[in-house]
């Protein structure tokens, strides 16, 4: 019995990993924008692998505002919340609250059920850059990178890579730093997140969701950091809409 259980887990995991060595879309970071994008792309038949550094997908959702595990949205987020079966409650003045645990678990479950493959506890530490196109990611176990062990990584090839790594926009950052590529911003580089301005930040996050370079897209707070947008605190409609928008842009490129 003991051996059977171990064998089943090992076999299934390696099947899953092997099936995802080459995919349509790699999503880096399982926060709200990345998970909505992964859901929408997988639901439309694309092969999607989502790599998350932490053990638990969900990114900045779980903690709500300052550990109070509720987040805010406005009614423009309803269509996405409805798609995932996540509830919302009026807080007056056009604002609504969403239970952070329900939102995180709903997005995780929805993306899984749509067919996206989650790989948690794995960090993306580099990109593949070929013929002036981002063509995949370089991955390693998070404990290996955090313990600074000298262990070489493995590679996942992809038609498109989505940077949904949140505030640090890690993939865009390493692409500009290591590859010296110019990205689709006013300066050609990373402009850096600006201070809090809720209304503006919600809008520009979605506007700044785009292709940065052939093969590389950006969503959520990473889009904000890349294009110099304002932060907006624990209101999540912009993140959800950013995920939906980037999935549409990628679908247009991939023709599905
Ligand atoms: C693998 C990685 C790597 C890597 C990071 O920050 P997130 O929740 O992402 P978004 O942009 O969808 O949502 C942002 C939102 O949570 C937020 O912070 C808001 C609204 N802030 C407003 C404000 O004013 O502060 O999730 C990103 C995920 C995390 O889970 C990271 O662990 C993961 O990406 N990640 N995974 N490889 N190199 N880098």
PDB file of C-alpha atoms in Angstrom, residues 4-179:
ATOM      1  CA  UNK A   4       1.419   2.124  -4.354  1.00  0.00           C
ATOM      2  CA  UNK A   5       0.612   5.540  -2.959  1.00  0.00           C
ATOM      3  CA  UNK A   6       4.113   6.853  -3.565  1.00  0.00           C
ATOM      4  CA  UNK A   7       4.198   5.345  -7.054  1.00  0.00           C
ATOM      5  CA  UNK A   8       0.825   6.854  -7.991  1.00  0.00           C
ATOM      6  CA  UNK A   9       1.891  10.324  -6.880  1.00  0.00           C
ATOM      7  CA  UNK A  10       5.264  10.188  -8.590  1.00  0.00           C
ATOM      8  CA  UNK A  11       3.827   8.799 -11.836  1.00  0.00           C
ATOM      9  CA  UNK A  12       1.010  11.334 -12.007  1.00  0.00           C
ATOM     10  CA  UNK A  13       3.266  14.278 -11.202  1.00  0.00           C
ATOM     11  CA  UNK A  14       5.817  13.335 -13.840  1.00  0.00           C
ATOM     12  CA  UNK A  15       3.075  12.736 -16.402  1.00  0.00           C
ATOM     13  CA  UNK A  16       1.805  16.252 -15.668  1.00  0.00           C
ATOM     14  CA  UNK A  17       5.267  17.785 -15.852  1.00  0.00           C
ATOM     15  CA  UNK A  18       6.151  15.979 -19.081  1.00  0.00           C
ATOM     16  CA  UNK A  19       2.855  17.023 -20.649  1.00  0.00           C
ATOM     17  CA  UNK A  20       3.769  20.637 -19.889  1.00  0.00           C
ATOM     18  CA  UNK A  21       7.360  20.758 -21.145  1.00  0.00           C
ATOM     19  CA  UNK A  22       6.122  22.689 -24.167  1.00  0.00           C
ATOM     20  CA  UNK A  23       2.945  24.749 -23.845  1.00  0.00           C
ATOM     21  CA  UNK A  24       1.015  27.540 -25.507  1.00  0.00           C
ATOM     22  CA  UNK A  25       1.212  29.828 -22.490  1.00  0.00           C
ATOM     23  CA  UNK A  26       3.342  29.900 -19.356  1.00  0.00           C
ATOM     24  CA  UNK A  27       1.783  32.045 -16.651  1.00  0.00           C
ATOM     25  CA  UNK A  28       4.359  33.176 -14.098  1.00  0.00           C
ATOM     26  CA  UNK A  29       2.667  33.877 -10.764  1.00  0.00           C
ATOM     27  CA  UNK A  30      -0.667  32.588  -9.465  1.00  0.00           C
ATOM     28  CA  UNK A  31      -2.132  35.845  -8.193  1.00  0.00           C
ATOM     29  CA  UNK A  32      -5.590  37.049  -9.252  1.00  0.00           C
ATOM     30  CA  UNK A  33      -4.610  38.364 -12.694  1.00  0.00           C
ATOM     31  CA  UNK A  34      -2.550  35.281 -13.570  1.00  0.00           C
ATOM     32  CA  UNK A  35      -5.265  32.872 -12.468  1.00  0.00           C
ATOM     33  CA  UNK A  36      -8.044  34.642 -14.404  1.00  0.00           C
ATOM     34  CA  UNK A  37      -5.796  34.633 -17.487  1.00  0.00           C
ATOM     35  CA  UNK A  38      -4.913  30.952 -16.988  1.00  0.00           C
ATOM     36  CA  UNK A  39      -8.601  30.100 -16.591  1.00  0.00           C
ATOM     37  CA  UNK A  40      -9.718  31.988 -19.701  1.00  0.00           C
ATOM     38  CA  UNK A  41      -6.930  30.646 -21.885  1.00  0.00           C
ATOM     39  CA  UNK A  42      -7.356  27.046 -20.736  1.00  0.00           C
ATOM     40  CA  UNK A  43     -11.136  27.321 -21.139  1.00  0.00           C
ATOM     41  CA  UNK A  44     -10.605  28.308 -24.771  1.00  0.00           C
ATOM     42  CA  UNK A  45      -8.497  25.221 -25.404  1.00  0.00           C
ATOM     43  CA  UNK A  46      -4.974  26.551 -24.937  1.00  0.00           C
ATOM     44  CA  UNK A  47      -2.379  24.502 -23.072  1.00  0.00           C
ATOM     45  CA  UNK A  48      -1.497  26.562 -20.016  1.00  0.00           C
ATOM     46  CA  UNK A  49       1.060  25.934 -17.268  1.00  0.00           C
ATOM     47  CA  UNK A  50       1.091  28.246 -14.275  1.00  0.00           C
ATOM     48  CA  UNK A  51       4.213  28.403 -12.111  1.00  0.00           C
ATOM     49  CA  UNK A  52       3.919  29.728  -8.582  1.00  0.00           C
ATOM     50  CA  UNK A  53       6.862  30.353  -6.295  1.00  0.00           C
ATOM     51  CA  UNK A  54       4.915  29.845  -3.074  1.00  0.00           C
ATOM     52  CA  UNK A  55       3.343  26.636  -1.816  1.00  0.00           C
ATOM     53  CA  UNK A  56      -0.155  28.129  -2.017  1.00  0.00           C
ATOM     54  CA  UNK A  57      -1.388  29.830  -5.190  1.00  0.00           C
ATOM     55  CA  UNK A  58      -3.393  33.007  -4.536  1.00  0.00           C
ATOM     56  CA  UNK A  59      -0.735  35.722  -4.363  1.00  0.00           C
ATOM     57  CA  UNK A  60      -1.866  38.809  -2.496  1.00  0.00           C
ATOM     58  CA  UNK A  61      -5.496  37.746  -2.157  1.00  0.00           C
ATOM     59  CA  UNK A  62      -5.317  35.730   1.074  1.00  0.00           C
ATOM     60  CA  UNK A  63      -4.304  38.601   3.335  1.00  0.00           C
ATOM     61  CA  UNK A  64      -7.079  40.997   2.205  1.00  0.00           C
ATOM     62  CA  UNK A  65      -6.237  44.431   3.602  1.00  0.00           C
ATOM     63  CA  UNK A  66      -3.682  44.276   6.397  1.00  0.00           C
ATOM     64  CA  UNK A  67      -4.673  40.645   7.252  1.00  0.00           C
ATOM     65  CA  UNK A  68      -8.395  41.494   7.395  1.00  0.00           C
ATOM     66  CA  UNK A  69      -9.337  38.783   4.942  1.00  0.00           C
ATOM     67  CA  UNK A  70     -11.849  40.696   2.831  1.00  0.00           C
ATOM     68  CA  UNK A  71     -11.108  42.535  -0.415  1.00  0.00           C
ATOM     69  CA  UNK A  72     -13.091  45.212  -2.259  1.00  0.00           C
ATOM     70  CA  UNK A  73     -14.421  45.325  -5.813  1.00  0.00           C
ATOM     71  CA  UNK A  74     -16.805  47.459  -7.829  1.00  0.00           C
ATOM     72  CA  UNK A  75     -19.627  46.140  -9.988  1.00  0.00           C
ATOM     73  CA  UNK A  76     -17.390  45.985 -13.084  1.00  0.00           C
ATOM     74  CA  UNK A  77     -15.864  42.830 -11.547  1.00  0.00           C
ATOM     75  CA  UNK A  78     -19.198  40.987 -11.297  1.00  0.00           C
ATOM     76  CA  UNK A  79     -19.017  39.161 -14.648  1.00  0.00           C
ATOM     77  CA  UNK A  80     -15.666  37.605 -13.703  1.00  0.00           C
ATOM     78  CA  UNK A  81     -16.708  36.780 -10.130  1.00  0.00           C
ATOM     79  CA  UNK A  82     -19.895  35.209 -11.511  1.00  0.00           C
ATOM     80  CA  UNK A  83     -17.864  33.052 -13.910  1.00  0.00           C
ATOM     81  CA  UNK A  84     -15.979  31.631 -10.925  1.00  0.00           C
ATOM     82  CA  UNK A  85     -19.054  31.412  -8.675  1.00  0.00           C
ATOM     83  CA  UNK A  86     -17.508  33.793  -6.127  1.00  0.00           C
ATOM     84  CA  UNK A  87     -19.965  35.873  -4.061  1.00  0.00           C
ATOM     85  CA  UNK A  88     -19.917  39.612  -3.243  1.00  0.00           C
ATOM     86  CA  UNK A  89     -21.692  41.805  -0.700  1.00  0.00           C
ATOM     87  CA  UNK A  90     -22.671  45.456  -0.990  1.00  0.00           C
ATOM     88  CA  UNK A  91     -20.674  47.851   1.161  1.00  0.00           C
ATOM     89  CA  UNK A  92     -22.491  50.966  -0.129  1.00  0.00           C
ATOM     90  CA  UNK A  93     -21.339  53.742  -2.476  1.00  0.00           C
ATOM     91  CA  UNK A  94     -20.851  51.282  -5.337  1.00  0.00           C
ATOM     92  CA  UNK A  95     -18.290  49.163  -3.483  1.00  0.00           C
ATOM     93  CA  UNK A  96     -18.607  45.482  -2.620  1.00  0.00           C
ATOM     94  CA  UNK A  97     -16.634  43.129  -0.404  1.00  0.00           C
ATOM     95  CA  UNK A  98     -15.477  39.652  -1.344  1.00  0.00           C
ATOM     96  CA  UNK A  99     -14.242  37.078   1.162  1.00  0.00           C
ATOM     97  CA  UNK A 100     -10.520  36.754   0.410  1.00  0.00           C
ATOM     98  CA  UNK A 101     -10.434  33.013   1.093  1.00  0.00           C
ATOM     99  CA  UNK A 102     -13.453  32.427  -1.152  1.00  0.00           C
ATOM    100  CA  UNK A 103     -11.849  34.519  -3.898  1.00  0.00           C
ATOM    101  CA  UNK A 104      -8.446  32.818  -3.713  1.00  0.00           C
ATOM    102  CA  UNK A 105      -9.887  29.307  -3.551  1.00  0.00           C
ATOM    103  CA  UNK A 106     -12.512  30.094  -6.215  1.00  0.00           C
ATOM    104  CA  UNK A 107      -9.911  31.334  -8.694  1.00  0.00           C
ATOM    105  CA  UNK A 108      -7.602  28.386  -7.993  1.00  0.00           C
ATOM    106  CA  UNK A 109     -10.400  25.857  -8.413  1.00  0.00           C
ATOM    107  CA  UNK A 110     -11.784  27.618 -11.501  1.00  0.00           C
ATOM    108  CA  UNK A 111      -8.418  27.703 -13.249  1.00  0.00           C
ATOM    109  CA  UNK A 112      -7.780  24.024 -12.400  1.00  0.00           C
ATOM    110  CA  UNK A 113     -11.206  22.970 -13.632  1.00  0.00           C
ATOM    111  CA  UNK A 114     -10.718  24.934 -16.865  1.00  0.00           C
ATOM    112  CA  UNK A 115      -7.640  22.776 -17.520  1.00  0.00           C
ATOM    113  CA  UNK A 116      -4.679  24.938 -16.469  1.00  0.00           C
ATOM    114  CA  UNK A 117      -1.853  22.932 -14.877  1.00  0.00           C
ATOM    115  CA  UNK A 118      -0.555  24.406 -11.625  1.00  0.00           C
ATOM    116  CA  UNK A 119       3.049  23.913 -10.557  1.00  0.00           C
ATOM    117  CA  UNK A 120       3.486  25.342  -7.092  1.00  0.00           C
ATOM    118  CA  UNK A 121       6.693  25.784  -5.106  1.00  0.00           C
ATOM    119  CA  UNK A 122       8.513  26.372  -8.400  1.00  0.00           C
ATOM    120  CA  UNK A 123      10.171  29.698  -9.231  1.00  0.00           C
ATOM    121  CA  UNK A 124      10.819  31.085 -12.675  1.00  0.00           C
ATOM    122  CA  UNK A 125      14.403  32.278 -12.546  1.00  0.00           C
ATOM    123  CA  UNK A 126      15.057  33.177 -16.180  1.00  0.00           C
ATOM    124  CA  UNK A 127      13.559  33.336 -19.668  1.00  0.00           C
ATOM    125  CA  UNK A 128      14.406  31.651 -22.945  1.00  0.00           C
ATOM    126  CA  UNK A 129      15.204  34.309 -25.563  1.00  0.00           C
ATOM    127  CA  UNK A 130      15.513  33.152 -29.167  1.00  0.00           C
ATOM    128  CA  UNK A 131      15.428  35.085 -32.430  1.00  0.00           C
ATOM    129  CA  UNK A 132      14.264  38.247 -30.674  1.00  0.00           C
ATOM    130  CA  UNK A 133      11.341  36.501 -28.997  1.00  0.00           C
ATOM    131  CA  UNK A 134      10.681  35.246 -25.479  1.00  0.00           C
ATOM    132  CA  UNK A 135      10.250  31.527 -26.043  1.00  0.00           C
ATOM    133  CA  UNK A 136       9.935  29.988 -22.595  1.00  0.00           C
ATOM    134  CA  UNK A 137      11.010  30.034 -18.963  1.00  0.00           C
ATOM    135  CA  UNK A 138      13.754  28.568 -16.807  1.00  0.00           C
ATOM    136  CA  UNK A 139      12.444  26.931 -13.636  1.00  0.00           C
ATOM    137  CA  UNK A 140      13.755  25.587 -10.389  1.00  0.00           C
ATOM    138  CA  UNK A 141      12.302  24.480  -7.046  1.00  0.00           C
ATOM    139  CA  UNK A 142      11.794  27.498  -4.814  1.00  0.00           C
ATOM    140  CA  UNK A 143      13.783  25.967  -1.917  1.00  0.00           C
ATOM    141  CA  UNK A 144      16.730  25.500  -4.271  1.00  0.00           C
ATOM    142  CA  UNK A 145      16.701  29.172  -5.227  1.00  0.00           C
ATOM    143  CA  UNK A 146      15.989  30.452  -1.709  1.00  0.00           C
ATOM    144  CA  UNK A 147      18.754  28.282  -0.175  1.00  0.00           C
ATOM    145  CA  UNK A 148      21.045  29.415  -2.993  1.00  0.00           C
ATOM    146  CA  UNK A 149      21.979  25.834  -3.831  1.00  0.00           C
ATOM    147  CA  UNK A 150      24.064  25.470  -6.943  1.00  0.00           C
ATOM    148  CA  UNK A 151      21.655  23.242  -8.873  1.00  0.00           C
ATOM    149  CA  UNK A 152      20.987  23.843 -12.545  1.00  0.00           C
ATOM    150  CA  UNK A 153      17.406  24.502 -13.630  1.00  0.00           C
ATOM    151  CA  UNK A 154      15.134  22.986 -16.293  1.00  0.00           C
ATOM    152  CA  UNK A 155      13.318  24.700 -19.153  1.00  0.00           C
ATOM    153  CA  UNK A 156       9.705  24.966 -20.285  1.00  0.00           C
ATOM    154  CA  UNK A 157       9.169  26.256 -23.817  1.00  0.00           C
ATOM    155  CA  UNK A 158       6.128  28.366 -24.605  1.00  0.00           C
ATOM    156  CA  UNK A 159       4.621  30.351 -27.454  1.00  0.00           C
ATOM    157  CA  UNK A 160       3.833  33.089 -24.967  1.00  0.00           C
ATOM    158  CA  UNK A 161       4.978  33.953 -21.427  1.00  0.00           C
ATOM    159  CA  UNK A 162       2.797  36.046 -19.118  1.00  0.00           C
ATOM    160  CA  UNK A 163       4.466  38.059 -16.364  1.00  0.00           C
ATOM    161  CA  UNK A 164       1.850  38.098 -13.604  1.00  0.00           C
ATOM    162  CA  UNK A 165       4.395  38.239 -10.797  1.00  0.00           C
ATOM    163  CA  UNK A 166       2.810  41.227  -9.024  1.00  0.00           C
ATOM    164  CA  UNK A 167       4.635  44.310  -7.724  1.00  0.00           C
ATOM    165  CA  UNK A 168       8.211  43.388  -8.776  1.00  0.00           C
ATOM    166  CA  UNK A 169       7.333  42.425 -12.402  1.00  0.00           C
ATOM    167  CA  UNK A 170      10.151  39.902 -12.146  1.00  0.00           C
ATOM    168  CA  UNK A 171      10.064  38.570 -15.664  1.00  0.00           C
ATOM    169  CA  UNK A 172       9.996  41.976 -17.332  1.00  0.00           C
ATOM    170  CA  UNK A 173      12.720  43.081 -14.932  1.00  0.00           C
ATOM    171  CA  UNK A 174      15.040  40.218 -15.777  1.00  0.00           C
ATOM    172  CA  UNK A 175      14.253  40.512 -19.496  1.00  0.00           C
ATOM    173  CA  UNK A 176      15.320  44.152 -19.523  1.00  0.00           C
ATOM    174  CA  UNK A 177      18.286  43.611 -17.210  1.00  0.00           C
ATOM    175  CA  UNK A 178      19.726  40.383 -18.604  1.00  0.00           C
ATOM    176  CA  UNK A 179      18.692  40.572 -22.238  1.00  0.00           C
TER     177      UNK A 179
END
